[in-house]
CSV table of N, CA and C in Angstrom, one decimal:
chain,number,residue,atom,x,y,z
A,1,UNK,N,-49.0,7.7,-63.8
A,1,UNK,CA,-49.1,7.1,-62.5
A,1,UNK,C,-47.7,7.2,-61.8
A,2,UNK,N,-47.8,7.2,-60.5
A,2,UNK,CA,-46.6,7.2,-59.7
A,2,UNK,C,-45.9,5.9,-59.7
A,3,UNK,N,-44.6,5.9,-59.8
A,3,UNK,CA,-43.8,4.6,-59.8
A,3,UNK,C,-43.8,4.1,-58.3
A,4,UNK,N,-43.3,2.9,-58.2
A,4,UNK,CA,-43.2,2.3,-56.8
A,4,UNK,C,-42.1,3.0,-56.1
A,5,UNK,N,-42.1,3.0,-54.8
A,5,UNK,CA,-41.1,3.6,-53.9
A,5,UNK,C,-39.8,2.9,-54.1
A,6,UNK,N,-39.8,1.6,-54.4
A,6,UNK,CA,-38.6,0.9,-54.5
A,6,UNK,C,-37.7,1.2,-55.7
A,7,UNK,N,-38.3,1.8,-56.7
A,7,UNK,CA,-37.6,2.2,-57.9
A,7,UNK,C,-36.6,3.3,-57.6
A,8,UNK,N,-37.0,4.2,-56.7
A,8,UNK,CA,-36.2,5.4,-56.5
A,8,UNK,C,-35.2,5.3,-55.3
A,9,UNK,N,-35.3,4.3,-54.4
A,9,UNK,CA,-34.5,4.1,-53.2
A,9,UNK,C,-33.3,3.3,-53.6
A,10,UNK,N,-32.1,3.7,-53.0
A,10,UNK,CA,-30.9,2.9,-53.1
A,10,UNK,C,-30.9,1.9,-52.0
A,11,UNK,N,-30.3,0.8,-52.3
A,11,UNK,CA,-30.1,-0.2,-51.2
A,11,UNK,C,-29.0,0.2,-50.3
A,12,UNK,N,-29.2,0.1,-49.0
A,12,UNK,CA,-28.2,0.4,-48.0
A,12,UNK,C,-27.3,-0.8,-47.9
A,13,UNK,N,-26.0,-0.6,-48.1
A,13,UNK,CA,-25.1,-1.7,-48.1
A,13,UNK,C,-24.2,-1.6,-46.9
A,14,UNK,N,-24.1,-0.6,-46.1
A,14,UNK,CA,-23.3,-0.5,-44.9
A,14,UNK,C,-23.7,0.6,-44.0
A,15,UNK,N,-23.2,0.6,-42.8
A,15,UNK,CA,-23.5,1.6,-41.8
A,15,UNK,C,-22.3,2.5,-41.6
A,16,UNK,N,-22.5,3.8,-41.6
A,16,UNK,CA,-21.4,4.8,-41.4
A,16,UNK,C,-21.2,4.9,-39.9
A,17,UNK,N,-20.0,4.4,-39.4
A,17,UNK,CA,-19.8,4.5,-37.9
A,17,UNK,C,-18.9,5.7,-37.6
A,18,UNK,N,-18.6,6.5,-38.5
A,18,UNK,CA,-17.7,7.7,-38.2
A,18,UNK,C,-18.3,8.6,-37.1
A,19,UNK,N,-19.6,8.9,-37.1
A,19,UNK,CA,-20.1,9.7,-36.0
A,19,UNK,C,-20.0,9.0,-34.6
A,20,UNK,N,-20.1,7.7,-34.6
A,20,UNK,CA,-20.0,7.0,-33.3
A,20,UNK,C,-18.6,7.1,-32.8
A,21,UNK,N,-17.6,6.9,-33.7
A,21,UNK,CA,-16.2,7.0,-33.3
A,21,UNK,C,-15.9,8.4,-32.8
A,22,UNK,N,-16.4,9.4,-33.5
A,22,UNK,CA,-16.2,10.8,-33.0
A,22,UNK,C,-16.7,11.0,-31.6
A,23,UNK,N,-17.9,10.5,-31.3
A,23,UNK,CA,-18.5,10.7,-30.0
A,23,UNK,C,-17.7,9.9,-28.9
A,24,UNK,N,-17.3,8.7,-29.2
A,24,UNK,CA,-16.5,7.9,-28.3
A,24,UNK,C,-15.2,8.6,-28.0
A,25,UNK,N,-14.5,9.1,-29.0
A,25,UNK,CA,-13.3,9.8,-28.7
A,25,UNK,C,-13.4,11.1,-27.9
A,26,UNK,N,-14.5,11.8,-28.1
A,26,UNK,CA,-14.8,13.0,-27.3
A,26,UNK,C,-15.1,12.6,-25.9
A,27,UNK,N,-15.8,11.6,-25.6
A,27,UNK,CA,-16.1,11.1,-24.3
A,27,UNK,C,-14.8,10.6,-23.6
A,28,UNK,N,-14.0,9.9,-24.3
A,28,UNK,CA,-12.7,9.4,-23.8
A,28,UNK,C,-11.9,10.6,-23.3
A,29,UNK,N,-11.8,11.6,-24.1
A,29,UNK,CA,-11.0,12.8,-23.7
A,29,UNK,C,-11.6,13.5,-22.5
A,30,UNK,N,-12.9,13.6,-22.4
A,30,UNK,CA,-13.6,14.2,-21.2
A,30,UNK,C,-13.3,13.3,-20.0
A,31,UNK,N,-13.4,12.0,-20.1
A,31,UNK,CA,-13.1,11.2,-18.9
A,31,UNK,C,-11.7,11.2,-18.5
A,32,UNK,N,-10.8,11.3,-19.4
A,32,UNK,CA,-9.4,11.4,-19.1
A,32,UNK,C,-9.0,12.7,-18.3
A,33,UNK,N,-9.7,13.8,-18.8
A,33,UNK,CA,-9.4,15.1,-18.2
A,33,UNK,C,-10.0,15.1,-16.8
A,34,UNK,N,-11.2,14.6,-16.6
A,34,UNK,CA,-11.9,14.7,-15.3
A,34,UNK,C,-11.4,13.7,-14.3
A,35,UNK,N,-10.7,12.7,-14.7
A,35,UNK,CA,-10.2,11.6,-13.8
A,35,UNK,C,-9.2,12.3,-12.8
A,36,UNK,N,-8.5,13.3,-13.2
A,36,UNK,CA,-7.6,14.0,-12.3
A,36,UNK,C,-8.2,14.7,-11.2
A,37,UNK,N,-9.5,14.9,-11.2
A,37,UNK,CA,-10.2,15.6,-10.2
A,37,UNK,C,-10.9,14.7,-9.1
A,38,UNK,N,-10.7,13.4,-9.3
A,38,UNK,CA,-11.2,12.5,-8.3
A,38,UNK,C,-10.5,12.6,-7.0
A,39,UNK,N,-11.2,12.8,-5.9
A,39,UNK,CA,-10.5,13.0,-4.6
A,39,UNK,C,-10.3,11.6,-3.9
A,40,UNK,N,-9.1,11.4,-3.5
A,40,UNK,CA,-8.8,10.2,-2.7
A,40,UNK,C,-8.6,10.6,-1.3
A,41,UNK,N,-8.5,9.6,-0.4
A,41,UNK,CA,-8.3,9.9,1.0
A,41,UNK,C,-6.9,10.6,1.1
A,42,UNK,N,-6.7,11.5,2.1
A,42,UNK,CA,-5.5,12.2,2.2
A,42,UNK,C,-4.5,11.6,3.2
A,43,UNK,N,-4.9,10.6,3.9
A,43,UNK,CA,-4.1,10.0,4.9
A,43,UNK,C,-3.3,8.9,4.3
A,44,UNK,N,-2.0,8.9,4.4
A,44,UNK,CA,-1.2,7.9,3.8
A,44,UNK,C,-1.1,6.7,4.7
A,45,UNK,N,-1.5,5.5,4.1
A,45,UNK,CA,-1.3,4.2,4.9
A,45,UNK,C,-0.7,3.2,3.9
A,46,UNK,N,0.0,2.3,4.5
A,46,UNK,CA,0.7,1.2,3.7
A,46,UNK,C,-0.3,0.1,3.6
A,47,UNK,N,-1.1,0.0,2.5
A,47,UNK,CA,-2.1,-0.9,2.4
A,47,UNK,C,-1.6,-2.3,2.1
A,48,UNK,N,-2.3,-3.3,2.7
A,48,UNK,CA,-1.9,-4.7,2.3
A,48,UNK,C,-2.2,-5.0,0.9
A,49,UNK,N,-1.5,-6.0,0.3
A,49,UNK,CA,-1.6,-6.3,-1.1
A,49,UNK,C,-2.4,-7.6,-1.3
A,50,UNK,N,-3.1,-7.7,-2.4
A,50,UNK,CA,-3.8,-8.9,-2.7
A,50,UNK,C,-3.7,-9.1,-4.2
A,51,UNK,N,-3.5,-10.3,-4.7
A,51,UNK,CA,-3.3,-10.6,-6.1
A,51,UNK,C,-4.7,-10.4,-6.8
A,52,UNK,N,-5.8,-10.8,-6.2
A,52,UNK,CA,-7.1,-10.8,-6.9
A,52,UNK,C,-8.0,-9.7,-6.4
A,53,UNK,N,-7.4,-8.6,-5.8
A,53,UNK,CA,-8.2,-7.5,-5.3
A,53,UNK,C,-8.8,-6.7,-6.4
A,54,UNK,N,-10.0,-6.1,-6.2
A,54,UNK,CA,-10.6,-5.3,-7.1
A,54,UNK,C,-10.1,-3.9,-7.0
A,55,UNK,N,-10.5,-3.0,-7.9
A,55,UNK,CA,-10.2,-1.6,-7.9
A,55,UNK,C,-11.0,-1.0,-6.8
A,56,UNK,N,-10.5,0.0,-6.1
A,56,UNK,CA,-11.2,0.7,-5.1
A,56,UNK,C,-12.3,1.6,-5.7
A,57,UNK,N,-13.3,1.7,-5.0
A,57,UNK,CA,-14.4,2.6,-5.5
A,57,UNK,C,-14.5,3.7,-4.5
A,58,UNK,N,-14.7,4.9,-5.0
A,58,UNK,CA,-14.9,6.1,-4.1
A,58,UNK,C,-16.3,5.9,-3.5
A,59,UNK,N,-16.3,5.8,-2.2
A,59,UNK,CA,-17.6,5.6,-1.5
A,59,UNK,C,-18.0,6.9,-0.9
A,60,UNK,N,-19.2,6.8,-0.2
A,60,UNK,CA,-19.7,8.0,0.5
A,60,UNK,C,-18.9,8.3,1.8
A,61,UNK,N,-18.4,7.3,2.5
A,61,UNK,CA,-17.8,7.4,3.7
A,61,UNK,C,-16.4,6.8,3.7
A,62,UNK,N,-15.3,7.5,3.9
A,62,UNK,CA,-14.0,7.0,4.0
A,62,UNK,C,-13.5,6.9,5.4
A,63,UNK,N,-13.2,5.7,5.9
A,63,UNK,CA,-12.7,5.6,7.3
A,63,UNK,C,-11.3,5.0,7.2
A,64,UNK,N,-10.3,5.7,7.8
A,64,UNK,CA,-8.9,5.3,7.7
A,64,UNK,C,-8.3,5.1,9.1
A,65,UNK,N,-7.6,4.0,9.3
A,65,UNK,CA,-6.8,3.7,10.5
A,65,UNK,C,-5.4,3.7,10.1
A,66,UNK,N,-4.6,4.7,10.6
A,66,UNK,CA,-3.2,4.7,10.2
A,66,UNK,C,-2.3,3.9,11.1
A,67,UNK,N,-1.0,3.8,10.8
A,67,UNK,CA,-0.1,2.9,11.6
A,67,UNK,C,0.0,3.3,13.0
A,68,UNK,N,-0.2,4.6,13.4
A,68,UNK,CA,-0.2,5.0,14.8
A,68,UNK,C,-1.5,4.6,15.5
A,69,UNK,N,-2.5,4.1,14.8
A,69,UNK,CA,-3.8,3.8,15.4
A,69,UNK,C,-4.8,5.0,15.4
A,70,UNK,N,-4.5,6.1,14.7
A,70,UNK,CA,-5.4,7.2,14.7
A,70,UNK,C,-6.5,6.9,13.6
A,71,UNK,N,-7.7,7.4,14.0
A,71,UNK,CA,-8.8,7.2,13.1
A,71,UNK,C,-9.1,8.5,12.3
A,72,UNK,N,-9.5,8.3,11.1
A,72,UNK,CA,-9.8,9.5,10.2
A,72,UNK,C,-11.2,9.2,9.6
A,73,UNK,N,-12.0,10.2,9.6
A,73,UNK,CA,-13.3,10.1,8.9
A,73,UNK,C,-13.3,11.1,7.8
A,74,UNK,N,-13.4,10.7,6.6
A,74,UNK,CA,-13.3,11.6,5.4
A,74,UNK,C,-12.2,12.6,5.5
A,75,UNK,N,-11.0,12.1,5.9
A,75,UNK,CA,-9.8,13.0,6.0
A,75,UNK,C,-9.6,13.8,7.3
A,76,UNK,N,-10.6,13.7,8.2
A,76,UNK,CA,-10.5,14.5,9.4
A,76,UNK,C,-10.3,13.5,10.6
A,77,UNK,N,-9.3,13.8,11.4
A,77,UNK,CA,-9.0,12.9,12.6
A,77,UNK,C,-10.1,13.0,13.6
A,78,UNK,N,-10.6,11.8,14.0
A,78,UNK,CA,-11.7,11.7,15.0
A,78,UNK,C,-11.3,10.6,16.1
A,79,UNK,N,-12.0,10.7,17.2
A,79,UNK,CA,-11.9,9.7,18.2
A,79,UNK,C,-12.9,8.6,17.8
A,80,UNK,N,-12.8,7.5,18.5
A,80,UNK,CA,-13.7,6.3,18.3
A,80,UNK,C,-15.2,6.7,18.5
A,81,UNK,N,-15.4,7.5,19.5
A,81,UNK,CA,-16.8,7.9,19.8
A,81,UNK,C,-17.3,8.9,18.7
A,82,UNK,N,-16.4,9.8,18.3
A,82,UNK,CA,-16.8,10.7,17.2
A,82,UNK,C,-17.1,9.9,15.9
A,83,UNK,N,-16.3,8.9,15.7
A,83,UNK,CA,-16.5,8.1,14.5
A,83,UNK,C,-17.9,7.5,14.5
A,84,UNK,N,-18.3,6.9,15.6
A,84,UNK,CA,-19.6,6.3,15.7
A,84,UNK,C,-20.7,7.3,15.4
A,85,UNK,N,-20.5,8.5,16.0
A,85,UNK,CA,-21.5,9.6,15.8
A,85,UNK,C,-21.6,10.0,14.3
A,86,UNK,N,-20.4,10.2,13.7
A,86,UNK,CA,-20.4,10.7,12.3
A,86,UNK,C,-20.9,9.6,11.3
A,87,UNK,N,-20.6,8.4,11.6
A,87,UNK,CA,-21.2,7.3,10.8
A,87,UNK,C,-22.7,7.2,10.9
A,88,UNK,N,-23.2,7.4,12.1
A,88,UNK,CA,-24.6,7.4,12.4
A,88,UNK,C,-25.3,8.6,11.7
A,89,UNK,N,-24.6,9.7,11.7
A,89,UNK,CA,-25.2,10.9,11.0
A,89,UNK,C,-25.2,10.6,9.5
A,90,UNK,N,-24.2,10.0,8.9
A,90,UNK,CA,-24.2,9.7,7.5
A,90,UNK,C,-25.3,8.7,7.1
A,91,UNK,N,-25.5,7.7,8.0
A,91,UNK,CA,-26.6,6.8,7.7
A,91,UNK,C,-28.0,7.4,7.9
A,92,UNK,N,-28.1,8.4,8.8
A,92,UNK,CA,-29.4,9.1,9.0
A,92,UNK,C,-29.7,9.9,7.7
A,93,UNK,N,-28.7,10.5,7.0
A,93,UNK,CA,-28.9,11.2,5.8
A,93,UNK,C,-29.3,10.3,4.7
A,94,UNK,N,-28.6,9.2,4.6
A,94,UNK,CA,-28.8,8.2,3.5
A,94,UNK,C,-28.7,6.8,4.0
A,95,UNK,N,-29.8,6.0,4.0
A,95,UNK,CA,-29.7,4.7,4.6
A,95,UNK,C,-28.9,3.7,3.8
A,96,UNK,N,-28.6,4.1,2.5
A,96,UNK,CA,-27.8,3.2,1.6
A,96,UNK,C,-26.3,3.6,1.6
A,97,UNK,N,-25.9,4.3,2.7
A,97,UNK,CA,-24.5,4.8,2.8
A,97,UNK,C,-23.5,3.6,2.8
A,98,UNK,N,-22.5,3.7,2.0
A,98,UNK,CA,-21.4,2.6,2.0
A,98,UNK,C,-20.1,3.2,2.6
A,99,UNK,N,-19.3,2.3,3.0
A,99,UNK,CA,-18.0,2.7,3.6
A,99,UNK,C,-16.8,2.1,2.9
A,100,UNK,N,-15.8,2.9,2.8
A,100,UNK,CA,-14.5,2.4,2.3
A,100,UNK,C,-13.6,2.4,3.6
A,101,UNK,N,-13.1,1.2,4.0
A,101,UNK,CA,-12.2,1.1,5.2
A,101,UNK,C,-10.8,0.9,4.7
A,102,UNK,N,-9.9,1.8,5.1
A,102,UNK,CA,-8.5,1.6,4.8
A,102,UNK,C,-7.7,1.5,6.2
A,103,UNK,N,-6.8,0.5,6.3
A,103,UNK,CA,-6.0,0.4,7.5
A,103,UNK,C,-4.6,0.0,7.1
A,104,UNK,N,-3.7,0.5,7.8
A,104,UNK,CA,-2.3,0.2,7.5
A,104,UNK,C,-2.1,-1.3,7.8
A,105,UNK,N,-1.2,-2.0,7.0
A,105,UNK,CA,-1.1,-3.4,7.1
A,105,UNK,C,-0.4,-3.8,8.4
A,106,UNK,N,0.3,-2.9,9.1
A,106,UNK,CA,1.0,-3.2,10.4
A,106,UNK,C,0.0,-3.2,11.5
A,107,UNK,N,-1.3,-2.7,11.3
A,107,UNK,CA,-2.3,-2.7,12.4
A,107,UNK,C,-2.7,-4.1,12.7
A,108,UNK,N,-2.9,-4.4,14.0
A,108,UNK,CA,-3.4,-5.7,14.4
A,108,UNK,C,-4.8,-6.0,13.9
A,109,UNK,N,-5.0,-7.2,13.6
A,109,UNK,CA,-6.3,-7.7,13.1
A,109,UNK,C,-7.5,-7.3,14.0
A,110,UNK,N,-7.3,-7.4,15.3
A,110,UNK,CA,-8.3,-7.0,16.2
A,110,UNK,C,-8.8,-5.6,16.1
A,111,UNK,N,-7.8,-4.7,15.9
A,111,UNK,CA,-8.2,-3.3,15.7
A,111,UNK,C,-9.0,-3.0,14.5
A,112,UNK,N,-8.7,-3.7,13.4
A,112,UNK,CA,-9.4,-3.6,12.2
A,112,UNK,C,-10.9,-4.2,12.4
A,113,UNK,N,-11.0,-5.3,13.0
A,113,UNK,CA,-12.3,-5.9,13.3
A,113,UNK,C,-13.1,-4.9,14.2
A,114,UNK,N,-12.5,-4.3,15.2
A,114,UNK,CA,-13.3,-3.3,16.0
A,114,UNK,C,-13.8,-2.2,15.2
A,115,UNK,N,-12.9,-1.7,14.2
A,115,UNK,CA,-13.3,-0.7,13.3
A,115,UNK,C,-14.5,-1.1,12.4
A,116,UNK,N,-14.5,-2.3,11.9
A,116,UNK,CA,-15.6,-2.9,11.1
A,116,UNK,C,-16.8,-3.0,11.9
A,117,UNK,N,-16.7,-3.4,13.2
A,117,UNK,CA,-17.9,-3.5,14.1
A,117,UNK,C,-18.5,-2.2,14.3
A,118,UNK,N,-17.6,-1.1,14.5
A,118,UNK,CA,-18.1,0.2,14.7
A,118,UNK,C,-18.9,0.7,13.5
A,119,UNK,N,-18.4,0.5,12.3
A,119,UNK,CA,-19.1,0.9,11.1
A,119,UNK,C,-20.4,0.1,10.9
A,120,UNK,N,-20.3,-1.2,11.1
A,120,UNK,CA,-21.5,-2.0,10.9
A,120,UNK,C,-22.6,-1.7,12.0
A,121,UNK,N,-22.1,-1.5,13.2
A,121,UNK,CA,-23.0,-1.2,14.3
A,121,UNK,C,-23.8,0.1,14.1
A,122,UNK,N,-23.4,1.0,13.3
A,122,UNK,CA,-24.1,2.2,13.1
A,122,UNK,C,-25.0,2.1,11.9
A,123,UNK,N,-25.1,0.9,11.3
A,123,UNK,CA,-26.1,0.7,10.2
A,123,UNK,C,-25.6,0.6,8.8
A,124,UNK,N,-24.3,0.6,8.6
A,124,UNK,CA,-23.7,0.5,7.3
A,124,UNK,C,-23.5,-1.0,7.0
A,125,UNK,N,-24.3,-1.5,6.1
A,125,UNK,CA,-24.3,-3.0,5.8
A,125,UNK,C,-23.3,-3.3,4.8
A,126,UNK,N,-23.0,-2.3,3.8
A,126,UNK,CA,-22.1,-2.6,2.7
A,126,UNK,C,-20.9,-1.7,2.9
A,127,UNK,N,-19.7,-2.4,3.0
A,127,UNK,CA,-18.4,-1.7,3.1
A,127,UNK,C,-17.4,-2.5,2.3
A,128,UNK,N,-16.3,-1.8,2.0
A,128,UNK,CA,-15.2,-2.4,1.3
A,128,UNK,C,-13.9,-2.2,2.0
A,129,UNK,N,-13.0,-3.1,2.0
A,129,UNK,CA,-11.7,-3.0,2.6
A,129,UNK,C,-10.8,-2.5,1.5
A,130,UNK,N,-10.1,-1.4,1.6
A,130,UNK,CA,-9.2,-0.8,0.6
A,130,UNK,C,-7.9,-1.6,0.6
A,131,UNK,N,-7.5,-2.0,-0.6
A,131,UNK,CA,-6.2,-2.7,-0.7
A,131,UNK,C,-5.5,-2.1,-1.9
A,132,UNK,N,-4.2,-2.5,-2.0
A,132,UNK,CA,-3.4,-2.1,-3.1
A,132,UNK,C,-3.2,-3.4,-3.9
A,133,UNK,N,-3.6,-3.4,-5.2
A,133,UNK,CA,-3.5,-4.7,-6.0
A,133,UNK,C,-2.0,-4.9,-6.4
A,134,UNK,N,-1.6,-6.2,-6.3
A,134,UNK,CA,-0.3,-6.6,-6.7
A,134,UNK,C,-0.2,-6.6,-8.2
A,135,UNK,N,0.9,-6.3,-8.8
A,135,UNK,CA,1.0,-6.4,-10.3
A,135,UNK,C,1.1,-7.8,-10.7
A,136,UNK,N,1.8,-8.7,-10.0
A,136,UNK,CA,1.9,-10.1,-10.4
A,136,UNK,C,1.2,-10.9,-9.3
A,137,UNK,N,0.4,-11.9,-9.7
A,137,UNK,CA,-0.3,-12.8,-8.7
A,137,UNK,C,0.7,-13.6,-8.0
A,138,UNK,N,0.4,-13.9,-6.7
A,138,UNK,CA,1.2,-14.7,-5.8
A,138,UNK,C,1.2,-16.1,-6.3
A,139,UNK,N,2.4,-16.8,-6.1
A,139,UNK,CA,2.5,-18.2,-6.5
A,139,UNK,C,1.7,-19.0,-5.5
A,140,UNK,N,1.0,-20.1,-6.1
A,140,UNK,CA,0.3,-20.9,-5.2
A,140,UNK,C,1.2,-21.7,-4.2
A,141,UNK,N,0.7,-21.9,-3.0
A,141,UNK,CA,1.5,-22.6,-2.0
A,141,UNK,C,1.2,-24.1,-2.0
A,142,UNK,N,2.1,-24.9,-1.7
A,142,UNK,CA,1.8,-26.3,-1.5
A,142,UNK,C,2.5,-27.1,-2.4
């Protein structure tokens, strides 16, 4: 007669994680190599700093307002009317379009608000303001 199956099987005492570590290391190398190919906006602006700001995310639409007050849409200089048209075209292609808004910190608050109104007025509900994160948090006032 055949013996029971438990007589011939060895008890599993541990899990071999070596293949998992190998896969994680290969993925890490791939991500490190491809991180250099991420495209950032090409217009240089002096971003304001915030101690608790999050990392910027590459969005579908990049809108930049430089210190001279020039507007850029995805790296191309545009007028305010052209910006409205291009944002509307982006929303027409994808209704879930998001915007990353970058403005030089020397720009007046009113100009930045006008830019936000232009972007929101064309149907982009979700946008982020691009900042540069401080290395050390600011001391509390008071």
